[in-house]
């Protein structure tokens, strides 16, 4: 299955992407994760991306698109993939469509995680990321009293772009640039909405139910 996950920052995209991709045995391709790995690795791409990420702005399309093209050309993405965080605007969506057509394939479905803005702010403010395995925890929902990852023992940190000022900017950017994608994919008849409120497992269950008719 070739799948795109969309939704505002804090909708639980990263967490759901992890579970959905693993349930479907397809690679999860997260542009945010790839950028963060480049920032930690101190690569040229990371240095360039960091400037935009720290402000909550989008990294320029040509940089992001070249990176996605490389990733989608890898062997493990040939039978399917889940894209998390890409496309992020209509031009990226149009290029993705062309790129897949060149590979002789097309998207099967776009899953939108639907959640209201107050909930999004609450989720982002309490979000902590593991510096070793990248797993995401929440201070309230997971009742995290310490800063240690229960999965691997790594230390948890708050992403710079989860801090309040940047969160506000990311939500603005979402409204301006990413929300129009929802109408774009509705017109393409690829869009399926899933209510993303409530416990993680419940949202995953709803997502898998929505995807079932599109599975092979
Ligand atoms: P995320 O982890 O998806 O919230 O992404 C974190 C940051 O990485 C975003 O705020 C952007 O600065 C950058 N980013 C991730 N995906 C994209 C994309 N498709 N286009 C441009 N910038 C992106």
PDB file of C-alpha atoms and ligand atoms in Angstrom:
ATOM      1  CA  UNK A   1       0.000   0.000   0.000  1.00  0.00           C
ATOM      2  CA  UNK A   2       1.176   3.526  -0.828  1.00  0.00           C
ATOM      3  CA  UNK A   3      -0.124   5.808   1.821  1.00  0.00           C
ATOM      4  CA  UNK A   4       0.180   9.421   2.956  1.00  0.00           C
ATOM      5  CA  UNK A   5      -0.669  10.558   6.473  1.00  0.00           C
ATOM      6  CA  UNK A   6      -1.749  14.195   6.925  1.00  0.00           C
ATOM      7  CA  UNK A   7      -2.887  16.191   9.929  1.00  0.00           C
ATOM      8  CA  UNK A   8      -1.787  19.169  12.020  1.00  0.00           C
ATOM      9  CA  UNK A   9       1.323  19.032  14.183  1.00  0.00           C
ATOM     10  CA  UNK A  10       0.256  17.248  17.366  1.00  0.00           C
ATOM     11  CA  UNK A  11      -2.419  15.115  15.697  1.00  0.00           C
ATOM     12  CA  UNK A  12      -0.319  12.070  16.574  1.00  0.00           C
ATOM     13  CA  UNK A  13       1.038  11.530  13.058  1.00  0.00           C
ATOM     14  CA  UNK A  14       4.455  10.276  14.175  1.00  0.00           C
ATOM     15  CA  UNK A  15       2.987   7.836  16.681  1.00  0.00           C
ATOM     16  CA  UNK A  16       0.261   6.550  14.363  1.00  0.00           C
ATOM     17  CA  UNK A  17       2.722   6.331  11.465  1.00  0.00           C
ATOM     18  CA  UNK A  18       4.866   3.984  13.571  1.00  0.00           C
ATOM     19  CA  UNK A  19       1.965   1.615  14.338  1.00  0.00           C
ATOM     20  CA  UNK A  20       0.238   1.737  10.949  1.00  0.00           C
ATOM     21  CA  UNK A  21       3.474   1.123   9.013  1.00  0.00           C
ATOM     22  CA  UNK A  22       4.364  -1.768  11.264  1.00  0.00           C
ATOM     23  CA  UNK A  23       0.847  -3.296  10.961  1.00  0.00           C
ATOM     24  CA  UNK A  24       1.079  -3.052   7.161  1.00  0.00           C
ATOM     25  CA  UNK A  25       4.760  -4.134   7.005  1.00  0.00           C
ATOM     26  CA  UNK A  26       5.741  -1.085   4.970  1.00  0.00           C
ATOM     27  CA  UNK A  27       8.512   1.442   5.696  1.00  0.00           C
ATOM     28  CA  UNK A  28       7.554   4.658   7.444  1.00  0.00           C
ATOM     29  CA  UNK A  29       9.172   7.587   5.666  1.00  0.00           C
ATOM     30  CA  UNK A  30       9.089  10.672   7.833  1.00  0.00           C
ATOM     31  CA  UNK A  31      10.651  13.815   6.368  1.00  0.00           C
ATOM     32  CA  UNK A  32      10.799  15.388   9.850  1.00  0.00           C
ATOM     33  CA  UNK A  33      12.770  12.361  11.153  1.00  0.00           C
ATOM     34  CA  UNK A  34      15.145  12.447   8.175  1.00  0.00           C
ATOM     35  CA  UNK A  35      15.762  16.173   8.708  1.00  0.00           C
ATOM     36  CA  UNK A  36      16.321  15.635  12.453  1.00  0.00           C
ATOM     37  CA  UNK A  37      18.801  12.801  11.776  1.00  0.00           C
ATOM     38  CA  UNK A  38      20.694  15.163   9.454  1.00  0.00           C
ATOM     39  CA  UNK A  39      20.663  17.920  12.067  1.00  0.00           C
ATOM     40  CA  UNK A  40      22.086  15.523  14.719  1.00  0.00           C
ATOM     41  CA  UNK A  41      24.633  14.199  12.236  1.00  0.00           C
ATOM     42  CA  UNK A  42      25.768  17.743  11.405  1.00  0.00           C
ATOM     43  CA  UNK A  43      25.408  17.184   7.643  1.00  0.00           C
ATOM     44  CA  UNK A  44      25.131  20.054   5.138  1.00  0.00           C
ATOM     45  CA  UNK A  45      21.466  19.184   4.643  1.00  0.00           C
ATOM     46  CA  UNK A  46      20.982  19.274   8.428  1.00  0.00           C
ATOM     47  CA  UNK A  47      22.623  22.703   8.735  1.00  0.00           C
ATOM     48  CA  UNK A  48      20.372  24.080   6.026  1.00  0.00           C
ATOM     49  CA  UNK A  49      17.180  22.482   7.387  1.00  0.00           C
ATOM     50  CA  UNK A  50      17.782  23.482  11.021  1.00  0.00           C
ATOM     51  CA  UNK A  51      17.423  27.162  10.263  1.00  0.00           C
ATOM     52  CA  UNK A  52      13.872  26.622   8.943  1.00  0.00           C
ATOM     53  CA  UNK A  53      12.899  23.977  11.500  1.00  0.00           C
ATOM     54  CA  UNK A  54      13.879  26.155  14.454  1.00  0.00           C
ATOM     55  CA  UNK A  55      11.538  28.854  13.192  1.00  0.00           C
ATOM     56  CA  UNK A  56       8.713  26.374  12.557  1.00  0.00           C
ATOM     57  CA  UNK A  57       8.871  27.128   8.826  1.00  0.00           C
ATOM     58  CA  UNK A  58       8.977  24.620   5.981  1.00  0.00           C
ATOM     59  CA  UNK A  59      12.326  23.622   4.517  1.00  0.00           C
ATOM     60  CA  UNK A  60      12.397  24.764   0.834  1.00  0.00           C
ATOM     61  CA  UNK A  61      10.548  22.429  -1.521  1.00  0.00           C
ATOM     62  CA  UNK A  62      13.488  21.642  -3.813  1.00  0.00           C
ATOM     63  CA  UNK A  63      15.559  20.379  -0.867  1.00  0.00           C
ATOM     64  CA  UNK A  64      12.731  18.320   0.587  1.00  0.00           C
ATOM     65  CA  UNK A  65      11.656  16.861  -2.751  1.00  0.00           C
ATOM     66  CA  UNK A  66      15.184  15.735  -3.684  1.00  0.00           C
ATOM     67  CA  UNK A  67      15.466  14.014  -0.314  1.00  0.00           C
ATOM     68  CA  UNK A  68      12.120  12.213  -0.733  1.00  0.00           C
ATOM     69  CA  UNK A  69      12.971  11.141  -4.277  1.00  0.00           C
ATOM     70  CA  UNK A  70      16.178   9.497  -3.006  1.00  0.00           C
ATOM     71  CA  UNK A  71      14.345   7.774  -0.188  1.00  0.00           C
ATOM     72  CA  UNK A  72      11.514   6.491  -2.403  1.00  0.00           C
ATOM     73  CA  UNK A  73      14.090   5.034  -4.801  1.00  0.00           C
ATOM     74  CA  UNK A  74      15.442   2.702  -2.119  1.00  0.00           C
ATOM     75  CA  UNK A  75      14.622  -1.010  -2.327  1.00  0.00           C
ATOM     76  CA  UNK A  76      12.418  -1.231   0.739  1.00  0.00           C
ATOM     77  CA  UNK A  77       9.988   1.385  -0.659  1.00  0.00           C
ATOM     78  CA  UNK A  78       9.253  -0.437  -3.919  1.00  0.00           C
ATOM     79  CA  UNK A  79       6.279  -2.477  -2.627  1.00  0.00           C
ATOM     80  CA  UNK A  80       4.722   0.296  -0.557  1.00  0.00           C
ATOM     81  CA  UNK A  81       5.383   3.027   1.979  1.00  0.00           C
ATOM     82  CA  UNK A  82       3.799   5.348   4.464  1.00  0.00           C
ATOM     83  CA  UNK A  83       4.750   9.000   4.044  1.00  0.00           C
ATOM     84  CA  UNK A  84       4.587  11.021   7.260  1.00  0.00           C
ATOM     85  CA  UNK A  85       5.070  14.791   6.950  1.00  0.00           C
ATOM     86  CA  UNK A  86       5.293  14.800   3.163  1.00  0.00           C
ATOM     87  CA  UNK A  87       3.710  16.282   1.132  1.00  0.00           C
ATOM     88  CA  UNK A  88       3.259  19.391   3.229  1.00  0.00           C
ATOM     89  CA  UNK A  89       1.802  21.725   0.584  1.00  0.00           C
ATOM     90  CA  UNK A  90       0.022  21.422  -2.762  1.00  0.00           C
ATOM     91  CA  UNK A  91       3.168  21.897  -4.931  1.00  0.00           C
ATOM     92  CA  UNK A  92       4.850  18.996  -3.063  1.00  0.00           C
ATOM     93  CA  UNK A  93       1.708  16.881  -3.649  1.00  0.00           C
ATOM     94  CA  UNK A  94       1.765  17.622  -7.363  1.00  0.00           C
ATOM     95  CA  UNK A  95       5.424  16.700  -7.621  1.00  0.00           C
ATOM     96  CA  UNK A  96       4.857  13.521  -5.629  1.00  0.00           C
ATOM     97  CA  UNK A  97       2.132  12.505  -8.079  1.00  0.00           C
ATOM     98  CA  UNK A  98       4.491  13.030 -11.041  1.00  0.00           C
ATOM     99  CA  UNK A  99       7.379  11.281  -9.303  1.00  0.00           C
ATOM    100  CA  UNK A 100       5.240   8.195  -8.565  1.00  0.00           C
ATOM    101  CA  UNK A 101       3.921   8.199 -12.132  1.00  0.00           C
ATOM    102  CA  UNK A 102       7.546   8.088 -13.341  1.00  0.00           C
ATOM    103  CA  UNK A 103       8.022   5.017 -11.131  1.00  0.00           C
ATOM    104  CA  UNK A 104       4.804   3.587 -12.670  1.00  0.00           C
ATOM    105  CA  UNK A 105       2.811   3.663  -9.439  1.00  0.00           C
ATOM    106  CA  UNK A 106       0.317   5.927  -7.612  1.00  0.00           C
ATOM    107  CA  UNK A 107      -0.952   6.657  -4.114  1.00  0.00           C
ATOM    108  CA  UNK A 108      -3.684   4.353  -2.813  1.00  0.00           C
ATOM    109  CA  UNK A 109      -4.991   6.509  -0.016  1.00  0.00           C
ATOM    110  CA  UNK A 110      -4.424   9.661   2.047  1.00  0.00           C
ATOM    111  CA  UNK A 111      -5.383   9.343   5.679  1.00  0.00           C
ATOM    112  CA  UNK A 112      -6.206  12.579   7.494  1.00  0.00           C
ATOM    113  CA  UNK A 113      -5.939  12.604  11.280  1.00  0.00           C
ATOM    114  CA  UNK A 114      -8.668  14.997  12.409  1.00  0.00           C
ATOM    115  CA  UNK A 115      -8.246  16.763  15.758  1.00  0.00           C
ATOM    116  CA  UNK A 116      -9.175  20.223  17.135  1.00  0.00           C
ATOM    117  CA  UNK A 117      -6.632  22.954  17.805  1.00  0.00           C
ATOM    118  CA  UNK A 118      -6.827  23.107  21.652  1.00  0.00           C
ATOM    119  CA  UNK A 119      -6.104  19.395  21.812  1.00  0.00           C
ATOM    120  CA  UNK A 120      -3.165  19.843  19.443  1.00  0.00           C
ATOM    121  CA  UNK A 121      -1.536  22.494  21.673  1.00  0.00           C
ATOM    122  CA  UNK A 122      -2.012  20.319  24.784  1.00  0.00           C
ATOM    123  CA  UNK A 123      -0.443  17.345  23.046  1.00  0.00           C
ATOM    124  CA  UNK A 124       2.566  19.214  21.688  1.00  0.00           C
ATOM    125  CA  UNK A 125       3.423  21.000  24.927  1.00  0.00           C
ATOM    126  CA  UNK A 126       3.685  17.688  26.794  1.00  0.00           C
ATOM    127  CA  UNK A 127       5.448  15.740  24.080  1.00  0.00           C
ATOM    128  CA  UNK A 128       8.886  14.270  24.752  1.00  0.00           C
ATOM    129  CA  UNK A 129      11.065  12.420  22.263  1.00  0.00           C
ATOM    130  CA  UNK A 130      13.640   9.715  23.020  1.00  0.00           C
ATOM    131  CA  UNK A 131      17.124  10.840  21.998  1.00  0.00           C
ATOM    132  CA  UNK A 132      18.109   7.213  21.235  1.00  0.00           C
ATOM    133  CA  UNK A 133      15.187   5.398  19.588  1.00  0.00           C
ATOM    134  CA  UNK A 134      13.020   8.385  18.570  1.00  0.00           C
ATOM    135  CA  UNK A 135       9.951   7.006  20.334  1.00  0.00           C
ATOM    136  CA  UNK A 136       7.438   9.639  21.404  1.00  0.00           C
ATOM    137  CA  UNK A 137       6.045   9.885  24.944  1.00  0.00           C
ATOM    138  CA  UNK A 138       3.641  12.313  26.619  1.00  0.00           C
ATOM    139  CA  UNK A 139       4.074  13.670  30.138  1.00  0.00           C
ATOM    140  CA  UNK A 140       0.311  13.444  30.866  1.00  0.00           C
ATOM    141  CA  UNK A 141      -1.011  10.652  28.671  1.00  0.00           C
ATOM    142  CA  UNK A 142       1.862   8.274  29.441  1.00  0.00           C
ATOM    143  CA  UNK A 143       2.138   9.558  33.017  1.00  0.00           C
ATOM    144  CA  UNK A 144       5.877  10.135  32.508  1.00  0.00           C
ATOM    145  CA  UNK A 145       7.447  11.206  35.801  1.00  0.00           C
ATOM    146  CA  UNK A 146      11.051  10.805  34.695  1.00  0.00           C
ATOM    147  CA  UNK A 147      12.920  11.689  31.511  1.00  0.00           C
ATOM    148  CA  UNK A 148      13.855   8.127  30.600  1.00  0.00           C
ATOM    149  CA  UNK A 149      12.462   6.159  27.652  1.00  0.00           C
ATOM    150  CA  UNK A 150      10.633   3.038  28.945  1.00  0.00           C
ATOM    151  CA  UNK A 151      11.349   1.285  25.639  1.00  0.00           C
ATOM    152  CA  UNK A 152      15.155   1.628  25.401  1.00  0.00           C
ATOM    153  CA  UNK A 153      16.382   3.523  28.476  1.00  0.00           C
ATOM    154  CA  UNK A 154      17.462   6.563  26.396  1.00  0.00           C
ATOM    155  CA  UNK A 155      16.955  10.081  27.723  1.00  0.00           C
ATOM    156  CA  UNK A 156      13.890  12.033  26.678  1.00  0.00           C
ATOM    157  CA  UNK A 157      14.012  15.608  25.432  1.00  0.00           C
ATOM    158  CA  UNK A 158      11.617  18.273  24.239  1.00  0.00           C
ATOM    159  CA  UNK A 159      12.097  19.039  20.556  1.00  0.00           C
ATOM    160  CA  UNK A 160      13.075  22.691  20.031  1.00  0.00           C
ATOM    161  CA  UNK A 161      10.140  23.047  17.703  1.00  0.00           C
ATOM    162  CA  UNK A 162       7.710  21.744  20.374  1.00  0.00           C
ATOM    163  CA  UNK A 163       8.344  24.897  22.433  1.00  0.00           C
ATOM    164  CA  UNK A 164       5.401  27.275  22.612  1.00  0.00           C
ATOM    165  CA  UNK A 165       6.454  30.017  20.180  1.00  0.00           C
ATOM    166  CA  UNK A 166       7.446  27.537  17.505  1.00  0.00           C
ATOM    167  CA  UNK A 167       4.309  25.458  18.038  1.00  0.00           C
ATOM    168  CA  UNK A 168       2.191  28.550  17.273  1.00  0.00           C
ATOM    169  CA  UNK A 169       4.164  29.195  14.097  1.00  0.00           C
ATOM    170  CA  UNK A 170       3.899  25.541  13.032  1.00  0.00           C
ATOM    171  CA  UNK A 171       0.117  25.690  13.439  1.00  0.00           C
ATOM    172  CA  UNK A 172      -0.018  28.866  11.322  1.00  0.00           C
ATOM    173  CA  UNK A 173       2.097  27.210   8.642  1.00  0.00           C
ATOM    174  CA  UNK A 174      -0.209  24.191   8.751  1.00  0.00           C
ATOM    175  CA  UNK A 175      -3.307  26.353   8.232  1.00  0.00           C
ATOM    176  CA  UNK A 176      -1.723  28.357   5.418  1.00  0.00           C
ATOM    177  CA  UNK A 177       0.128  25.650   3.520  1.00  0.00           C
ATOM    178  CA  UNK A 178      -0.830  22.150   4.565  1.00  0.00           C
ATOM    179  CA  UNK A 179      -4.598  22.447   5.168  1.00  0.00           C
ATOM    180  CA  UNK A 180      -5.206  23.099   1.408  1.00  0.00           C
ATOM    181  CA  UNK A 181      -3.791  19.600   0.796  1.00  0.00           C
ATOM    182  CA  UNK A 182      -6.869  18.144   2.416  1.00  0.00           C
ATOM    183  CA  UNK A 183      -9.120  19.670  -0.272  1.00  0.00           C
ATOM    184  CA  UNK A 184      -6.583  18.732  -2.957  1.00  0.00           C
ATOM    185  CA  UNK A 185      -6.695  15.049  -1.961  1.00  0.00           C
ATOM    186  CA  UNK A 186     -10.476  15.146  -1.491  1.00  0.00           C
ATOM    187  CA  UNK A 187     -10.730  16.240  -5.134  1.00  0.00           C
ATOM    188  CA  UNK A 188      -8.357  13.450  -6.133  1.00  0.00           C
ATOM    189  CA  UNK A 189     -10.766  11.099  -4.305  1.00  0.00           C
ATOM    190  CA  UNK A 190      -7.965   9.751  -2.154  1.00  0.00           C
ATOM    191  CA  UNK A 191      -8.895  11.297   1.198  1.00  0.00           C
ATOM    192  CA  UNK A 192     -10.208   9.388   4.203  1.00  0.00           C
ATOM    193  CA  UNK A 193     -10.636  11.179   7.558  1.00  0.00           C
ATOM    194  CA  UNK A 194     -10.070   9.491  10.895  1.00  0.00           C
ATOM    195  CA  UNK A 195     -11.048  10.980  14.255  1.00  0.00           C
ATOM    196  CA  UNK A 196      -7.696  11.315  16.062  1.00  0.00           C
ATOM    197  CA  UNK A 197      -9.090  12.138  19.524  1.00  0.00           C
ATOM    198  CA  UNK A 198      -8.761   9.556  22.302  1.00  0.00           C
ATOM    199  CA  UNK A 199      -6.263   6.850  23.217  1.00  0.00           C
ATOM    200  CA  UNK A 200      -3.482   5.961  20.772  1.00  0.00           C
ATOM    201  CA  UNK A 201      -4.622   2.315  20.340  1.00  0.00           C
ATOM    202  CA  UNK A 202      -8.188   3.445  19.613  1.00  0.00           C
ATOM    203  CA  UNK A 203      -6.980   5.857  16.888  1.00  0.00           C
ATOM    204  CA  UNK A 204      -4.797   3.108  15.369  1.00  0.00           C
ATOM    205  CA  UNK A 205      -7.813   0.773  15.356  1.00  0.00           C
ATOM    206  CA  UNK A 206      -9.918   3.412  13.537  1.00  0.00           C
ATOM    207  CA  UNK A 207      -7.107   4.029  11.060  1.00  0.00           C
ATOM    208  CA  UNK A 208      -6.693   0.313  10.289  1.00  0.00           C
ATOM    209  CA  UNK A 209     -10.457   0.018   9.814  1.00  0.00           C
ATOM    210  CA  UNK A 210     -10.413   2.945   7.367  1.00  0.00           C
ATOM    211  CA  UNK A 211      -7.508   1.378   5.458  1.00  0.00           C
ATOM    212  CA  UNK A 212      -8.941  -2.152   5.290  1.00  0.00           C
ATOM    213  CA  UNK A 213     -10.981  -1.640   2.095  1.00  0.00           C
ATOM    214  CA  UNK A 214      -7.805  -0.357   0.353  1.00  0.00           C
ATOM    215  CA  UNK A 215      -5.507  -3.216   1.408  1.00  0.00           C
ATOM    216  CA  UNK A 216      -4.621  -5.895  -1.149  1.00  0.00           C
TER     217      UNK A 216
HETATM  218  P1  LIG B   1       7.607  17.102  11.586  1.00  0.00           P
HETATM  219  O1  LIG B   1       8.413  16.183  12.403  1.00  0.00           O
HETATM  220  O2  LIG B   1       6.872  16.410  10.454  1.00  0.00           O
HETATM  221  O3  LIG B   1       6.682  17.968  12.399  1.00  0.00           O
HETATM  222  O4  LIG B   1       8.640  18.093  10.842  1.00  0.00           O
HETATM  223  C1  LIG B   1       9.492  18.954  11.578  1.00  0.00           C
HETATM  224  C2  LIG B   1       9.982  20.092  10.693  1.00  0.00           C
HETATM  225  O5  LIG B   1      10.723  19.562   9.581  1.00  0.00           O
HETATM  226  C3  LIG B   1       8.883  20.944  10.055  1.00  0.00           C
HETATM  227  O6  LIG B   1       8.399  21.953  10.934  1.00  0.00           O
HETATM  228  C4  LIG B   1       9.630  21.514   8.846  1.00  0.00           C
HETATM  229  O7  LIG B   1      10.513  22.556   9.229  1.00  0.00           O
HETATM  230  C5  LIG B   1      10.479  20.328   8.416  1.00  0.00           C
HETATM  231  N1  LIG B   1       9.727  19.482   7.445  1.00  0.00           N
HETATM  232  C6  LIG B   1       9.282  18.216   7.618  1.00  0.00           C
HETATM  233  N2  LIG B   1       8.651  17.771   6.525  1.00  0.00           N
HETATM  234  C7  LIG B   1       8.692  18.771   5.620  1.00  0.00           C
HETATM  235  C8  LIG B   1       8.207  18.929   4.283  1.00  0.00           C
HETATM  236  N3  LIG B   1       7.508  17.953   3.660  1.00  0.00           N
HETATM  237  N4  LIG B   1       8.452  20.111   3.653  1.00  0.00           N
HETATM  238  C9  LIG B   1       9.147  21.097   4.248  1.00  0.00           C
HETATM  239  N5  LIG B   1       9.611  21.019   5.513  1.00  0.00           N
HETATM  240  C10 LIG B   1       9.395  19.874   6.199  1.00  0.00           C
END
